[in-house]
Coordinates of C-alpha atoms in Angstrom, one line a residue:
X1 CA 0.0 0.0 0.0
X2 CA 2.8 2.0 0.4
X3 CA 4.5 1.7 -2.9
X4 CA 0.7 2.1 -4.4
X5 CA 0.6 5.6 -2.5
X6 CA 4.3 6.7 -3.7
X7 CA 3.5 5.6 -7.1
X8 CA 0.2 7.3 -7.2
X9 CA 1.7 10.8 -6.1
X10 CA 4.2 10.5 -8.5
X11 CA 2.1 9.8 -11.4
X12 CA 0.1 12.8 -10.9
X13 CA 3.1 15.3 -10.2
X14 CA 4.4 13.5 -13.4
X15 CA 1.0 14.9 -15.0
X16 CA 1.3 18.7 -13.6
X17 CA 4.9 19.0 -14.4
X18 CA 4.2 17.9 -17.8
X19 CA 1.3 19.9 -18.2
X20 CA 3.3 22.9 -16.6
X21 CA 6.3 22.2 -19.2
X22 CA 4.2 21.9 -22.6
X23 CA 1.8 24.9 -21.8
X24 CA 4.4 27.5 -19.9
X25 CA 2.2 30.2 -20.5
X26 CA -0.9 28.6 -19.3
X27 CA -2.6 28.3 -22.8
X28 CA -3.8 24.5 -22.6
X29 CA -4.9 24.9 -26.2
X30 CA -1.5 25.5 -28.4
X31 CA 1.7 23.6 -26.9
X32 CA 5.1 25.2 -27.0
X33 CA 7.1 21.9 -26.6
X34 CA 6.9 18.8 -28.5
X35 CA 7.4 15.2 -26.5
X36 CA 9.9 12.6 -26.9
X37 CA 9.4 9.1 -25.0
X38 CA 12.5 7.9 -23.7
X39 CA 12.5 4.4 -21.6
X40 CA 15.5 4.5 -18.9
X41 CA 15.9 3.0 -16.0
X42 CA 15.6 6.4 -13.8
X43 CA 11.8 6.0 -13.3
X44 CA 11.8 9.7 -11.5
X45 CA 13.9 11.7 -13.6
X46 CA 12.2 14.6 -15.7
X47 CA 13.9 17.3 -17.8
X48 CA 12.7 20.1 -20.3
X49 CA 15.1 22.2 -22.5
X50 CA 14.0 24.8 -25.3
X51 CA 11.5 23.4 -27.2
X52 CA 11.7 19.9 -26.4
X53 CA 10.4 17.9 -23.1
X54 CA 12.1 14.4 -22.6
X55 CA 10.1 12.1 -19.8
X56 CA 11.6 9.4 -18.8
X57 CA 9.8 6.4 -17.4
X58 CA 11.3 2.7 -16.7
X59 CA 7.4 2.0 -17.0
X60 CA 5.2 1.8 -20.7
X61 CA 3.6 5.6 -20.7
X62 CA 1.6 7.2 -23.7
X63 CA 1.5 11.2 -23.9
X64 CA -1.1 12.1 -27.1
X65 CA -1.8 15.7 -28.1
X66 CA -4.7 16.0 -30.6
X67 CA -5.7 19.1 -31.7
X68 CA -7.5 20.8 -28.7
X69 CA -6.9 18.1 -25.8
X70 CA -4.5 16.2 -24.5
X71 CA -4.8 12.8 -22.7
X72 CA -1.8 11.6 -20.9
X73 CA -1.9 8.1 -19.6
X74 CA 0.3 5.9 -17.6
X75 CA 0.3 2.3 -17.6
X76 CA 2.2 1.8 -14.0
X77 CA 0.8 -0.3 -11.7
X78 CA -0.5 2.9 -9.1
X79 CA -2.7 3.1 -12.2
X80 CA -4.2 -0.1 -12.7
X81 CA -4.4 -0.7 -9.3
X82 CA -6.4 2.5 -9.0
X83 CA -8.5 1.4 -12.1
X84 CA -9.5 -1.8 -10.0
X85 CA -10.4 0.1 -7.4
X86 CA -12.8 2.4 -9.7
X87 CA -14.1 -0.6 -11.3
X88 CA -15.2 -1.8 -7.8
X89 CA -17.2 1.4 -7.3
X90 CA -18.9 2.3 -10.3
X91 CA -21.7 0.0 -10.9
X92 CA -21.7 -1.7 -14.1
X93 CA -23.6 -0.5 -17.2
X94 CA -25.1 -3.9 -17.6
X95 CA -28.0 -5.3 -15.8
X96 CA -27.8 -7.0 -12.7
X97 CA -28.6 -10.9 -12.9
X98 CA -31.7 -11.6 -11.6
X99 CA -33.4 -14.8 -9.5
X100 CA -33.9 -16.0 -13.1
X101 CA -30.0 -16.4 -13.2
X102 CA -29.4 -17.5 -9.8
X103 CA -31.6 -20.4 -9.1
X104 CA -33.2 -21.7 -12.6
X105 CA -31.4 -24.1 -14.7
X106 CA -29.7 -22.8 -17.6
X107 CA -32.2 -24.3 -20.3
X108 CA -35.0 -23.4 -18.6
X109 CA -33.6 -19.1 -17.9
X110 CA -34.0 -18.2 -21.6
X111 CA -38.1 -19.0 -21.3
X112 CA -38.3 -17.7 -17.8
X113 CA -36.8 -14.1 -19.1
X114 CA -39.2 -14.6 -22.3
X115 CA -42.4 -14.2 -19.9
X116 CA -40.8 -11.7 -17.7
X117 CA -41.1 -13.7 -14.9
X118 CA -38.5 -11.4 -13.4
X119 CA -40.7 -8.4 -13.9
X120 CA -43.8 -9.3 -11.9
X121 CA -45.3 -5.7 -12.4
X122 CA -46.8 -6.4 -15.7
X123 CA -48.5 -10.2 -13.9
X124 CA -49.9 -7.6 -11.0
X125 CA -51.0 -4.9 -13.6
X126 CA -53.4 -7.5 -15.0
X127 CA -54.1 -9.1 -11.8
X128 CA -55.6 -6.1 -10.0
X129 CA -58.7 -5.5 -12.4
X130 CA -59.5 -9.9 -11.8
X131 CA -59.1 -9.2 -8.3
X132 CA -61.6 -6.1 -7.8
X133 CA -63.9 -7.8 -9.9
X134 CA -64.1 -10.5 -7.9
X135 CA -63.9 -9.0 -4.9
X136 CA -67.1 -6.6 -5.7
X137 CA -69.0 -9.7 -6.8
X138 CA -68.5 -11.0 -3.1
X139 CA -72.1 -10.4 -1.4
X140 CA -72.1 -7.6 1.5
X141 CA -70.1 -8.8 4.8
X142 CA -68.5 -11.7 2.7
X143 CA -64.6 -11.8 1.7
X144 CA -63.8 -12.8 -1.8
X145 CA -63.6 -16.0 -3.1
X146 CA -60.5 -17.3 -2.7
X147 CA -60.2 -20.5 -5.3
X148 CA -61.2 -18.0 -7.5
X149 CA -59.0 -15.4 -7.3
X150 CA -55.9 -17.9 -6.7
X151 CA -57.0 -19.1 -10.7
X152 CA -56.9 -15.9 -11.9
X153 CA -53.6 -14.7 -10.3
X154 CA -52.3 -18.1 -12.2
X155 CA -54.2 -17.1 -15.6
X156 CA -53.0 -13.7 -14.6
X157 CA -49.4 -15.1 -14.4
X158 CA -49.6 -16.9 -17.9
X159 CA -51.3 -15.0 -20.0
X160 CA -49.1 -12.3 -19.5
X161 CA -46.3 -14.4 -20.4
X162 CA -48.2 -15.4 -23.1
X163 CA -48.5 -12.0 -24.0
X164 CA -44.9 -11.3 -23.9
X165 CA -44.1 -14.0 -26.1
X166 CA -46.5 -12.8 -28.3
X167 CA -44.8 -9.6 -28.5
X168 CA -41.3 -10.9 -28.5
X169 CA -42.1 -12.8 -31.6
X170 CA -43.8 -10.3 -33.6
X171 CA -40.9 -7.8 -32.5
X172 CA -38.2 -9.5 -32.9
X173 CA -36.8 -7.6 -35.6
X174 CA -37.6 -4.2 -33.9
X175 CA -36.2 -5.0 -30.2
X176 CA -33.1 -5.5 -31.9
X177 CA -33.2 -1.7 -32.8
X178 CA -34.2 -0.5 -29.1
X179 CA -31.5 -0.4 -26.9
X180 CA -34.0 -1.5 -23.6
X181 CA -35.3 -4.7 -26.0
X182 CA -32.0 -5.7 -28.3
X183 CA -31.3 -8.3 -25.0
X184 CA -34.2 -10.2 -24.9
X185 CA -34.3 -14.0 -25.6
X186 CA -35.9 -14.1 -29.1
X187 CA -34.2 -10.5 -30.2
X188 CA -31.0 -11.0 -29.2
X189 CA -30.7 -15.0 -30.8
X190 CA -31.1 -16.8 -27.2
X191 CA -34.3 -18.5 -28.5
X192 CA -35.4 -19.1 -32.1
X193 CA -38.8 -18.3 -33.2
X194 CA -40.1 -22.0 -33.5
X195 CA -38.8 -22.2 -29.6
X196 CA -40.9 -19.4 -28.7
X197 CA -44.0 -20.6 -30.5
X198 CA -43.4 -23.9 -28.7
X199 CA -43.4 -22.2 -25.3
X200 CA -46.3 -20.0 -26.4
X201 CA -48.3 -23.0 -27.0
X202 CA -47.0 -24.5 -24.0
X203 CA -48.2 -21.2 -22.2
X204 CA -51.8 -20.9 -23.5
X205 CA -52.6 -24.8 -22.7
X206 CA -52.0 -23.9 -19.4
X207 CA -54.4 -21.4 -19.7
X208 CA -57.2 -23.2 -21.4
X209 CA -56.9 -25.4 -18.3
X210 CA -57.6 -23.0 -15.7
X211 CA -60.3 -21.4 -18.4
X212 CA -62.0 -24.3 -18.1
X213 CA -63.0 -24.0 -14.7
X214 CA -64.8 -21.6 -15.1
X215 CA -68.5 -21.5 -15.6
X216 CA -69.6 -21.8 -19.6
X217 CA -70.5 -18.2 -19.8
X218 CA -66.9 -16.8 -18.7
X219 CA -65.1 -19.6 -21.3
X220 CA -66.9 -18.2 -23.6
X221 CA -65.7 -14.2 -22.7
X222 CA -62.6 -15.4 -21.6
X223 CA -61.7 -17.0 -25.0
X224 CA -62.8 -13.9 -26.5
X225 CA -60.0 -11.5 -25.1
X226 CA -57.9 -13.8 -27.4
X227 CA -57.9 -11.8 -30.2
X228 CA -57.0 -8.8 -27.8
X229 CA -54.3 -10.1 -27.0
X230 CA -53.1 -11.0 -30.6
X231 CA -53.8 -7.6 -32.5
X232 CA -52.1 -5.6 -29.3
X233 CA -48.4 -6.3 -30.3
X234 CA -49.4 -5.0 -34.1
X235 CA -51.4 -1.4 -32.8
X236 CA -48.0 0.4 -32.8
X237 CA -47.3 0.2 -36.1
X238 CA -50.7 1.4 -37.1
X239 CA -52.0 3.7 -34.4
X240 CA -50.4 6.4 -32.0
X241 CA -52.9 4.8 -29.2
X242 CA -51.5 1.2 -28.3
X243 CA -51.8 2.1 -25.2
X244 CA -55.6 2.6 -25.2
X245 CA -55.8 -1.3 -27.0
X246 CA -53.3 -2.6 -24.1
X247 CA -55.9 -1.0 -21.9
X248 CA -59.0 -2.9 -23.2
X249 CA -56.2 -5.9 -23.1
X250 CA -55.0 -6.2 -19.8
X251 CA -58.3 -4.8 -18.1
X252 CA -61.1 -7.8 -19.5
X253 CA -60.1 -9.5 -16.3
X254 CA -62.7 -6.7 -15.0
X255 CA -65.3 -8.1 -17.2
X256 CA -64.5 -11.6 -16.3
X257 CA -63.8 -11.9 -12.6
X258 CA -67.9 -10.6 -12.2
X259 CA -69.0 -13.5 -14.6
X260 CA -67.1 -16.0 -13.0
X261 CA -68.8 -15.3 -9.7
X262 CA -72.0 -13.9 -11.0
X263 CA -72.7 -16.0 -14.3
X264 CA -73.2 -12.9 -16.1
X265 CA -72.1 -9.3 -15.5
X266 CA -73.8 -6.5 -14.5
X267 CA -73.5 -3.6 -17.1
X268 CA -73.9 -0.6 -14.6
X269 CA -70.9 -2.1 -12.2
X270 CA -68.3 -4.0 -14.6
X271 CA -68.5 -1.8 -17.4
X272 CA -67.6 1.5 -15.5
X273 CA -65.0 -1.0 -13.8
X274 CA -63.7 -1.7 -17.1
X275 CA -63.6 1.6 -18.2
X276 CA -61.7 3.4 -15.2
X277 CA -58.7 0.0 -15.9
X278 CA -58.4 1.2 -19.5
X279 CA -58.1 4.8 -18.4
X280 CA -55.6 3.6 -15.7
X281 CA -53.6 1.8 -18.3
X282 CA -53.4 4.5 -20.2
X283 CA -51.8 6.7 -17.5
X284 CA -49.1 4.1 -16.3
X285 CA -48.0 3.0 -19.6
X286 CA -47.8 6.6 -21.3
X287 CA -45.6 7.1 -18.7
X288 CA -43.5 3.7 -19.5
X289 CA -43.8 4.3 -23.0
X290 CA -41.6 7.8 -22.5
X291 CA -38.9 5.3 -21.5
X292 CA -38.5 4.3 -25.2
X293 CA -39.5 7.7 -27.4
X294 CA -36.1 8.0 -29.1
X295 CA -35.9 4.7 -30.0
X296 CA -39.7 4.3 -31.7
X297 CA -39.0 7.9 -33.2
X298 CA -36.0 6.2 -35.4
X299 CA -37.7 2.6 -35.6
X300 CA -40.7 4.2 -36.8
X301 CA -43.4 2.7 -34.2
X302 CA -45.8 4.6 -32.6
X303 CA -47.0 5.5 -29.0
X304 CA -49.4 7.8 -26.8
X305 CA -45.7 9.8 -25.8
X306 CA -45.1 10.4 -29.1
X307 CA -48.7 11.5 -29.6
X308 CA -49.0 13.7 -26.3
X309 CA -45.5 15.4 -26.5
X310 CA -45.2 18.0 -24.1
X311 CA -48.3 18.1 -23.4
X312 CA -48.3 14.5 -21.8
X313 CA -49.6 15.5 -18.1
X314 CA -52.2 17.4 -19.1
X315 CA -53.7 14.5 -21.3
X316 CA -52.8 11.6 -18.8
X317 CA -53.9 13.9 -15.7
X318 CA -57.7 13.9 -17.6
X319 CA -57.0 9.9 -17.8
X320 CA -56.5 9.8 -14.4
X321 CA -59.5 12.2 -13.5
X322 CA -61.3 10.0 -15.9
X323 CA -60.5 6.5 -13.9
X324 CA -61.5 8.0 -10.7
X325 CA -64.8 8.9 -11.7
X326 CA -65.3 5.6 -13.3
X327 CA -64.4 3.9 -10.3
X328 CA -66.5 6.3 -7.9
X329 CA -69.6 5.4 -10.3
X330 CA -68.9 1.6 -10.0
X331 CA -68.9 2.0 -6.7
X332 CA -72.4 3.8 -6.1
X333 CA -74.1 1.6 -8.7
X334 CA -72.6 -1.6 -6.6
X335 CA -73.8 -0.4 -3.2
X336 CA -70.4 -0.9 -1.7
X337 CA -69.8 1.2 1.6
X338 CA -67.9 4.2 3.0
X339 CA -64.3 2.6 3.6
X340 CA -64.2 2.1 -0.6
X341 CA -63.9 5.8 -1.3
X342 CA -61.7 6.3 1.8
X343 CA -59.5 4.3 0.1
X344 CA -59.9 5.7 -3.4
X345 CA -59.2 8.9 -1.7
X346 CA -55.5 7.3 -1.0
X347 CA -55.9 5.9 -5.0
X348 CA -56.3 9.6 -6.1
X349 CA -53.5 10.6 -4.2
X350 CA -51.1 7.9 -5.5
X351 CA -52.2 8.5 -9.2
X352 CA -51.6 12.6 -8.4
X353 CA -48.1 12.0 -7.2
X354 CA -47.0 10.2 -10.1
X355 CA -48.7 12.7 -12.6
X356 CA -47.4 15.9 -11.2
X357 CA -43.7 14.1 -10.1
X358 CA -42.7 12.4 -13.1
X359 CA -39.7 13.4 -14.7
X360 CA -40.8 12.3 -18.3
X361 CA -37.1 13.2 -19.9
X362 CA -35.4 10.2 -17.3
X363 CA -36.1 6.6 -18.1
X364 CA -35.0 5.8 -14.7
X365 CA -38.0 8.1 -12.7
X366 CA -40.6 6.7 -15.3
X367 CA -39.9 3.4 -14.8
X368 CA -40.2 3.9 -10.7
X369 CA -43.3 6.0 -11.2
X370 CA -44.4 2.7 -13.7
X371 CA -43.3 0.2 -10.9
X372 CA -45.5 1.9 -8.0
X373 CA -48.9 1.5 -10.0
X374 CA -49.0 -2.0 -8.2
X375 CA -50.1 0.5 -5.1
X376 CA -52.6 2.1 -6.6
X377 CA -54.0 -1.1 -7.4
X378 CA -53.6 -2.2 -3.7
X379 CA -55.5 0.8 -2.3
X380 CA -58.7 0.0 -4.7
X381 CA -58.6 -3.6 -3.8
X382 CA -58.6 -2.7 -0.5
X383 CA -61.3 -0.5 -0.4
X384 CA -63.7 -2.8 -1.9
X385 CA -62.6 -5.7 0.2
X386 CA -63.4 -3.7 3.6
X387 CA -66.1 -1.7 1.7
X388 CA -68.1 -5.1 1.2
X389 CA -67.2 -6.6 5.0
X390 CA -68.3 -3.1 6.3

């Protein structure tokens, strides 16, 4: 540690007397001396005569000048010791491996990754709508039905993936073009196409399973979202309002988790339910969808960002104001008691803090402010639970 500290001061009075010595009169843009590299034993001697500077260095050293700058580098070992050492602090540009890496066997990690199931967000965005569903179908004083809303957390789990795969497949040639996409499994070679039509047939068998069930009337809506979930992946390269078809996508769960209690929905509850999800969808993944703008403006796909511009918060505020009110009105028309707008109070709140905090220019804040939607869906769930047991 001692030679690393000698050697480290050296090298940087090295730096400032050779700075000092090519710019004498302080102008750091037009040298007055040229440099010769001289290897000699005498690692500490330095000399400078007229218009020449001579270093001398038992060690491999590199002094460039290029027009305005000048980079002068040292190869000793204080350097690449120090180099280690900022190596260890500055965290790596690459992601960090994930449980998908850790604990699943290497055949199996490509598939994994291919439905995200390191990125539950996406399983919990399409969960939540099931879940209120279900949970305002419950009769007053009653909690939810739990076999019913462990099968559509599962069918909430796979069809996502299934919906991901989709996706993958279908942009496989424009992921490669997006610098947050070129990595995944089909895009970046991991998994051919025919392997991801395997697993996506694997995926939607498990599916029909749990659809099946069901009561006849909800196989029959269920199967229906299908094409939903087909056409999405295509809307961007027709339409600046994907967002609004993931939104009647990920939010039939709102229309089915009724009929699946019920037999049949009630229009004046599950449709205003409905509604507020695809208003809600259209808040959190505008705000996701900033993450990629510069990317879709040179692949040539579109979005609700792109759309909105700068005027994004005012257009996703009236989304917001919009699912609010939706929600209010399911509420009344279901009969549902006081705690549910308590709690939609705290909903409001949650969906005004991202609005008004969102830093739409960072890709970093967009995705947190993406992230914490699975607490706005926490607060309405909540409120109907204790709004029907109250």
């Amino acid at each position: 540690m001692a030679l690393y500290r000698r050697l480290s001061q050296t090298r940087h009075v090295y730096r400032r007397r050779c700075i000092a010595a090519l710019y004498p009169s302080g102008d750091l843009t037009n040298p007055s001396h040229t440099v010769t590299y001289s290897p000699s034993i005498n690692l500490f001697q330095f000399s400078s005569s007229g218009k020449s500077l001579t270093f001398y260095t038992s060690h491999p050293s590199k002094i460039e000048l290029s027009g305005f700058r000048q980079i002068l580098h040292f190869s000793t070992l204080a350097n690449s010791e120090e180099n280690k050492k900022n190596e260890q602090q500055t965290p790596s540009a690459s992601p960090s491996p994930s449980w998908i890496d850790t604990y699943l066997p290497r055949i199996v990690r490509p598939y994994a990754h291919l439905a995200r199931l390191d990125k539950p967000i996406g399983t919990w965005l399409l969960a939540w709508p099931c879940m209120w569903s279900i949970a305002l179908a419950a009769p007053p004083g009653s909690l939810p039905d739990v076999k019913m809303m462990t099968l559509f957390g599962c069918g909430a789990l796979l069809l996502r993936g299934a919906g991901c795969t989709i996706n993958d497949l279908l942009d496989r040639d424009i992921d490669t073009k997006v610098e947050r996409t070129r990595s995944r499994p089909v895009a970046s070679g991991v998994l051919t196409p025919f392997q991801g039509f395997t697993f996506l047939g694997f995926q939607l068998l498990l599916g029909l399973g749990i659809l099946l069930q069901l009561n006849n009337y909800s196989r029959i809506l269920g199967a229906s979202s299908l094409l939903l979930v087909f056409s999405y992946p295509l809307m961007k390269r027709f339409t600046f309002w994907p967002q609004a078809f993931l939104g009647l996508t990920f939010n039939w769960g709102a229309l089915l988790g009724w009929a699946a209690i019920k037999g049949s929905i009630d229009p004046s509850v599950v449709l205003p339910l409905y509604a507020s999800g695809v208003f809600w969808t259209l808040v959190y993944d505008t705000i996701y969808a900033h993450q990629d703008k510069e990317d879709d403006l040179k692949v040539g796909v579109k979005s609700t960002a792109l759309r909105f511009g700068d005027s994004t918060k005012e257009w996703i505020s009236g989304f917001g104001l919009a699912c609010i009110s939706s929600l209010a009105l399911s509420g009344v028309n279901a009969d549902i008691g006081w705690p549910y707008y308590a709690f939609l109070t705290a909903a409001s709140g949650q969906l005004a803090w991202q609005i008004w905090t969102v830093d739409l220019s960072s890709r970093a804040d967009c995705n947190r402010k993406f992230v914490s939607n699975k607490w706005f869906g926490v607060f309405i769930f909540g409120g109907v639970l204790f709004g029907r047991l109250l």
